[in-house]
Amino acid sequence: SGQPRPGSSLTHPRGLAAVAAYAPDRAALVLADTLVTYGELDLLANRLAQRLVEEESSLEGSPTPTAVEGQLCVPILIEGSKALLVAIEAVRRAGMVVVPIDPNTPALRIDQIAKEVGATFIVSDVITDLAGLARIDPLTDSSQSTGAVRRPLGRISAITFTSGSTGEPKGIVRKYTESNAAADFFWDRYGDAHLTVGTVLAGSLAASISVVTIFIDAGWTLVPYEVRLGTTSMAEWLRTSGIKAFIGVPTVLRHAISGLAPDERLSGLDCVGLFGEGLTWEDVRDVRRHIEPDGIVFNFYGSSEAGQIALLVVDADTVLGTGRLPVGGAVGHVQIRIVDDAGQDIPAGEIGQIAVRTRESALRYWNDPDASSAVFHDLDDDWMLIRTGDAGRIDEDGQLELRGRLDQMVKIGGNRVDLAEIEAVLRQYYWVTDAVAATYTNPSGEVRIQAFVVTEPSRLINPRVIRGWLRQRLPRSAVPDVVRRLDELPRLSSGKVNRAVLPAPETDLLHHVPGRADSEAASPEMGDALSVVLDTWRETLGMQEIDPDDDFFDVGGDSLRAVSVASRLSEATGTDLPLWAVLEEPTPRRMAELVAGVRPPSRVVSMQPIGPGLPLFVVHDILGNLFGARHYLSAFRLEQPVYGFRPSAWDAEEPSESSLEELAARYVEDACETVPRGAMCLFGPGSSNFITFEVARQLERRGRTVALLIVGIGPAPYLPAQMRIVNRVRELRRTRPRDLPAQIGHTLGATRAHVAAVAHRMVTPQNSDPTRSTRDRLTEMSAPDAPQAGLASYGPLIHKYRPAGYYHGPTMVIVPPWTGGNIGRQWAQWVDGPFRVVDPDTISRELDESGARTFERLAP
């Protein structure tokens, strides 16, 4: 109509044509390489509309019928922002029905959709296989006529096709409506203020159409990020685009802000609108760190059939919660009901199907009366009741909570489980950026749950630890059997996760420990020990549902809880249960055997005594802790036997070793006693690197084969001056004669720098005990006695350690990308043998490809 909406604070005309007449030079689109005005869009839309009218005239008398209520259906397949706006406006002016088709749609599906709507041509800026349809380019194939085209609007605005459950496209017939809740929200908030809006044009073309037309009809400026061009990163686009508002789907925004510094503010951005996916309070918290302090974040909930349904606005005064975000209250004249399977209202607070009474819904499914009758219910006065297929409830504050699709509400062991709730909780886990839960059928025919997570690069996830973490937060029936890390989740063109192509679970990802029996009858020797152990676990972990064969770390255990379990069991049973027992006997049944004296303690901690491949010996850290290494190795899902050197400081023993060399000698004896012959591997994460290195050197001198020495991200030992000289000579011997002058100059410069550094240390006061600050932190944390005793015992040994020479065996240094490359170079100076530096992602990928998951396969 070209007039402002009644009651709106927007006073200038709306609609592209009206804005072009009112302000033809106003910027409509700001693209990477050009600016497009409203006047230019208006001219191009008129010319394309004229071409469409001419095409319609050429079809008169042909057997191809018009598709819907006398209106010609026009498929559009568009990539460019400018072409998209021209095509939408032209179809609207020609009084036709737009049929959006996503650019990545295969030719066979294009052909199916074209036949469904009786189309013979397609408006597209993409040169590809268009299933034999005549192509009209919206920017170059228009009529040269300059006459305005203003045909009356028909009742139908669009038919959008989505994936149907039968594999055939399912069309949704949309009507023109007098109002739009999202548009109303922006108009009421900003009125005549000139708004610059950013959005990401990716995924569903139908969603892109609804987003861009809202702001163009209002006369504002759109700054789209065109994914297909990839001229800059999304984060850089956010920094430099100058947008005041952003609207898009949560997945895209999460990706965009992941490239920003943690507390980087985007100047001027004070409004972020999200739609199309579930949102969490953690998402909102992340967004608020990057927008103006007084800005807002809002979440629109709607469906393809019902249109916009509910809105929640979070401003600077909103108290942020955790977990899944409510979707708010009803918008406009929409009325929300929660109904049961029979369509009857259910009490507030209970979960049921969301039904919506509205005038802004779609009309029906295209050529599918049976499906339409199940969803669309005509009421009086142009009102319609839509059954959304979404599960939800009304909370105590009257806010609508979305609980996912009804088809995501599954029965597990007779219990109703919400997959969306699992996903929301998973996104709260450290480093997880995205997650999806799905069902699978196990070999017994039972429906079970698996989960997939996307994490920050090189952030390994341990499926067993995540499951334990989930056990603290979800009902047991909702805890996935399997958790896997993926580089990215597979998605449909709409941006939703494509659950149909999620990988099937791998048997080695199941949470059971290799070589452990799932269930064994309690032996008579155990007596009441099993009951005591179970009660202790329940008290320590705060859980009642613990089975005799649950793994300690699979139900939320960690090193601090392990200390508590050991001390409580020692007190309850009158035994001296060592802390390392939780690593070796991680189930109540096996721990009860140890408490009952059924199995004597060993010299080493058997963390995984059964499996193919060479035995792997793990060294504790500077605190005497083996738990961190155990978690790390479990994340790699190693299959080989894994042993840990038992830290005497954690056994309340006074270590007798006065040097790190003596400590390493004891561990060498333990390793040789455990594995009398054959090769082995060594692993030392972080602060245990020095001990591991010395153990490897002593094993090498003893004639034992170390197939692979693995050190973590900790620094290498200090390199004495004489060894620096030896290393320089080695480098010079490998240098080509013509490069010798430059290399010698580099060596002299490095020597001068080293002498200067030594002199600086001599005149600068140094902390004689670098472990002091760590001890202070442990005291402040009220840490258990064992880590403090470990630090007091092993800290001075590590601090004083000066290796006597090189190590000559295969060595691998694990260096995550955020640590930089200096650590790898430091260790290379101490190794005179095969050597490689690798990141955790590469290790995980190579283990996946190696067949057997054993570290020695990765040796350089």
JSON list of C-alpha atoms in Angstrom, two decimals, residues 1-4 10 12-31 35-45 80-90 92-93 180 182-184 186-187 191 193-199 201 207-224 245 247:
[
{"chain": "A", "resi": 1, "resn": "SER", "atom": "CA", "xyz": [0.00, 0.00, 0.00]},
{"chain": "A", "resi": 2, "resn": "GLY", "atom": "CA", "xyz": [2.99, 2.32, 0.48]},
{"chain": "A", "resi": 3, "resn": "GLN", "atom": "CA", "xyz": [1.55, 3.51, 3.82]},
{"chain": "A", "resi": 4, "resn": "PRO", "atom": "CA", "xyz": [2.87, 2.98, 7.32]},
{"chain": "A", "resi": 10, "resn": "LEU", "atom": "CA", "xyz": [7.34, 4.34, 11.18]},
{"chain": "A", "resi": 12, "resn": "HIS", "atom": "CA", "xyz": [7.69, 7.21, 5.94]},
{"chain": "A", "resi": 13, "resn": "PRO", "atom": "CA", "xyz": [6.15, 5.00, 3.20]},
{"chain": "A", "resi": 14, "resn": "ARG", "atom": "CA", "xyz": [7.04, 1.30, 3.19]},
{"chain": "A", "resi": 15, "resn": "GLY", "atom": "CA", "xyz": [7.56, -1.16, 0.40]},
{"chain": "A", "resi": 16, "resn": "LEU", "atom": "CA", "xyz": [10.42, -1.04, -2.10]},
{"chain": "A", "resi": 17, "resn": "ALA", "atom": "CA", "xyz": [8.51, 1.01, -4.70]},
{"chain": "A", "resi": 18, "resn": "ALA", "atom": "CA", "xyz": [7.32, 3.56, -2.15]},
{"chain": "A", "resi": 19, "resn": "VAL", "atom": "CA", "xyz": [10.77, 3.95, -0.58]},
{"chain": "A", "resi": 20, "resn": "ALA", "atom": "CA", "xyz": [12.34, 4.32, -4.05]},
{"chain": "A", "resi": 21, "resn": "ALA", "atom": "CA", "xyz": [9.92, 7.17, -4.82]},
{"chain": "A", "resi": 22, "resn": "TYR", "atom": "CA", "xyz": [10.52, 8.74, -1.40]},
{"chain": "A", "resi": 23, "resn": "ALA", "atom": "CA", "xyz": [14.36, 8.35, -1.29]},
{"chain": "A", "resi": 24, "resn": "PRO", "atom": "CA", "xyz": [15.74, 6.86, -4.54]},
{"chain": "A", "resi": 25, "resn": "ASP", "atom": "CA", "xyz": [19.39, 7.42, -3.60]},
{"chain": "A", "resi": 26, "resn": "ARG", "atom": "CA", "xyz": [19.13, 5.68, -0.24]},
{"chain": "A", "resi": 27, "resn": "ALA", "atom": "CA", "xyz": [21.38, 2.61, 0.08]},
{"chain": "A", "resi": 28, "resn": "ALA", "atom": "CA", "xyz": [19.37, -0.58, 0.00]},
{"chain": "A", "resi": 29, "resn": "LEU", "atom": "CA", "xyz": [22.28, -3.02, -0.16]},
{"chain": "A", "resi": 30, "resn": "VAL", "atom": "CA", "xyz": [25.91, -2.61, 0.85]},
{"chain": "A", "resi": 31, "resn": "LEU", "atom": "CA", "xyz": [27.93, -5.41, -0.74]},
{"chain": "A", "resi": 35, "resn": "LEU", "atom": "CA", "xyz": [26.40, -0.13, -3.16]},
{"chain": "A", "resi": 36, "resn": "VAL", "atom": "CA", "xyz": [22.88, -0.64, -4.53]},
{"chain": "A", "resi": 37, "resn": "THR", "atom": "CA", "xyz": [20.24, 2.10, -4.12]},
{"chain": "A", "resi": 38, "resn": "TYR", "atom": "CA", "xyz": [16.49, 1.77, -3.76]},
{"chain": "A", "resi": 39, "resn": "GLY", "atom": "CA", "xyz": [16.08, 3.56, -7.09]},
{"chain": "A", "resi": 40, "resn": "GLU", "atom": "CA", "xyz": [18.26, 1.00, -8.87]},
{"chain": "A", "resi": 41, "resn": "LEU", "atom": "CA", "xyz": [16.41, -1.95, -7.31]},
{"chain": "A", "resi": 42, "resn": "ASP", "atom": "CA", "xyz": [13.07, -0.41, -8.27]},
{"chain": "A", "resi": 43, "resn": "LEU", "atom": "CA", "xyz": [14.09, -0.04, -11.92]},
{"chain": "A", "resi": 44, "resn": "LEU", "atom": "CA", "xyz": [15.47, -3.58, -12.16]},
{"chain": "A", "resi": 45, "resn": "ALA", "atom": "CA", "xyz": [12.40, -5.07, -10.44]},
{"chain": "A", "resi": 80, "resn": "GLY", "atom": "CA", "xyz": [23.42, -13.06, -5.09]},
{"chain": "A", "resi": 81, "resn": "SER", "atom": "CA", "xyz": [21.77, -10.60, -2.71]},
{"chain": "A", "resi": 82, "resn": "LYS", "atom": "CA", "xyz": [20.99, -8.04, -5.38]},
{"chain": "A", "resi": 83, "resn": "ALA", "atom": "CA", "xyz": [19.49, -10.63, -7.71]},
{"chain": "A", "resi": 84, "resn": "LEU", "atom": "CA", "xyz": [17.44, -12.04, -4.83]},
{"chain": "A", "resi": 85, "resn": "LEU", "atom": "CA", "xyz": [15.75, -8.74, -4.02]},
{"chain": "A", "resi": 86, "resn": "VAL", "atom": "CA", "xyz": [15.07, -7.97, -7.68]},
{"chain": "A", "resi": 87, "resn": "ALA", "atom": "CA", "xyz": [13.53, -11.42, -8.23]},
{"chain": "A", "resi": 88, "resn": "ILE", "atom": "CA", "xyz": [11.28, -11.32, -5.15]},
{"chain": "A", "resi": 89, "resn": "GLU", "atom": "CA", "xyz": [9.99, -7.83, -5.89]},
{"chain": "A", "resi": 90, "resn": "ALA", "atom": "CA", "xyz": [9.42, -8.62, -9.58]},
{"chain": "A", "resi": 92, "resn": "ARG", "atom": "CA", "xyz": [5.31, -9.80, -6.31]},
{"chain": "A", "resi": 93, "resn": "ARG", "atom": "CA", "xyz": [4.66, -6.93, -8.77]},
{"chain": "A", "resi": 180, "resn": "ASN", "atom": "CA", "xyz": [4.45, -9.57, 10.23]},
{"chain": "A", "resi": 182, "resn": "ALA", "atom": "CA", "xyz": [9.18, -9.65, 13.20]},
{"chain": "A", "resi": 183, "resn": "ALA", "atom": "CA", "xyz": [8.68, -6.53, 11.09]},
{"chain": "A", "resi": 184, "resn": "ASP", "atom": "CA", "xyz": [6.37, -5.04, 13.72]},
{"chain": "A", "resi": 186, "resn": "PHE", "atom": "CA", "xyz": [11.70, -3.70, 14.42]},
{"chain": "A", "resi": 187, "resn": "TRP", "atom": "CA", "xyz": [9.37, -0.91, 13.34]},
{"chain": "A", "resi": 191, "resn": "GLY", "atom": "CA", "xyz": [10.68, 3.79, 13.84]},
{"chain": "A", "resi": 193, "resn": "ALA", "atom": "CA", "xyz": [15.70, 5.88, 12.65]},
{"chain": "A", "resi": 194, "resn": "HIS", "atom": "CA", "xyz": [17.83, 4.69, 9.76]},
{"chain": "A", "resi": 195, "resn": "LEU", "atom": "CA", "xyz": [18.80, 1.11, 10.54]},
{"chain": "A", "resi": 196, "resn": "THR", "atom": "CA", "xyz": [21.74, -0.80, 9.08]},
{"chain": "A", "resi": 197, "resn": "VAL", "atom": "CA", "xyz": [21.03, -4.52, 9.36]},
{"chain": "A", "resi": 198, "resn": "GLY", "atom": "CA", "xyz": [23.43, -7.41, 8.89]},
{"chain": "A", "resi": 199, "resn": "THR", "atom": "CA", "xyz": [22.49, -10.97, 8.02]},
{"chain": "A", "resi": 201, "resn": "LEU", "atom": "CA", "xyz": [22.83, -15.33, 3.40]},
{"chain": "A", "resi": 207, "resn": "ALA", "atom": "CA", "xyz": [14.31, -17.99, 5.21]},
{"chain": "A", "resi": 208, "resn": "SER", "atom": "CA", "xyz": [16.60, -15.49, 3.46]},
{"chain": "A", "resi": 209, "resn": "ILE", "atom": "CA", "xyz": [13.63, -14.07, 1.56]},
{"chain": "A", "resi": 210, "resn": "SER", "atom": "CA", "xyz": [11.60, -13.46, 4.71]},
{"chain": "A", "resi": 211, "resn": "VAL", "atom": "CA", "xyz": [14.58, -11.80, 6.42]},
{"chain": "A", "resi": 212, "resn": "VAL", "atom": "CA", "xyz": [15.66, -9.43, 3.67]},
{"chain": "A", "resi": 213, "resn": "THR", "atom": "CA", "xyz": [12.17, -8.30, 2.65]},
{"chain": "A", "resi": 214, "resn": "ILE", "atom": "CA", "xyz": [11.38, -7.17, 6.20]},
{"chain": "A", "resi": 215, "resn": "PHE", "atom": "CA", "xyz": [14.16, -4.60, 6.14]},
{"chain": "A", "resi": 216, "resn": "ILE", "atom": "CA", "xyz": [13.90, -3.55, 2.49]},
{"chain": "A", "resi": 217, "resn": "ASP", "atom": "CA", "xyz": [10.14, -2.94, 2.87]},
{"chain": "A", "resi": 218, "resn": "ALA", "atom": "CA", "xyz": [10.97, -0.71, 5.85]},
{"chain": "A", "resi": 219, "resn": "GLY", "atom": "CA", "xyz": [13.48, 1.33, 3.84]},
{"chain": "A", "resi": 220, "resn": "TRP", "atom": "CA", "xyz": [16.50, 0.33, 5.86]},
{"chain": "A", "resi": 221, "resn": "THR", "atom": "CA", "xyz": [19.96, -0.68, 4.62]},
{"chain": "A", "resi": 222, "resn": "LEU", "atom": "CA", "xyz": [20.90, -4.33, 4.41]},
{"chain": "A", "resi": 223, "resn": "VAL", "atom": "CA", "xyz": [24.55, -5.44, 4.73]},
{"chain": "A", "resi": 224, "resn": "PRO", "atom": "CA", "xyz": [24.54, -9.15, 3.85]},
{"chain": "A", "resi": 245, "resn": "ALA", "atom": "CA", "xyz": [21.36, -4.92, 14.13]},
{"chain": "A", "resi": 247, "resn": "ILE", "atom": "CA", "xyz": [19.44, -11.20, 12.45]}
]
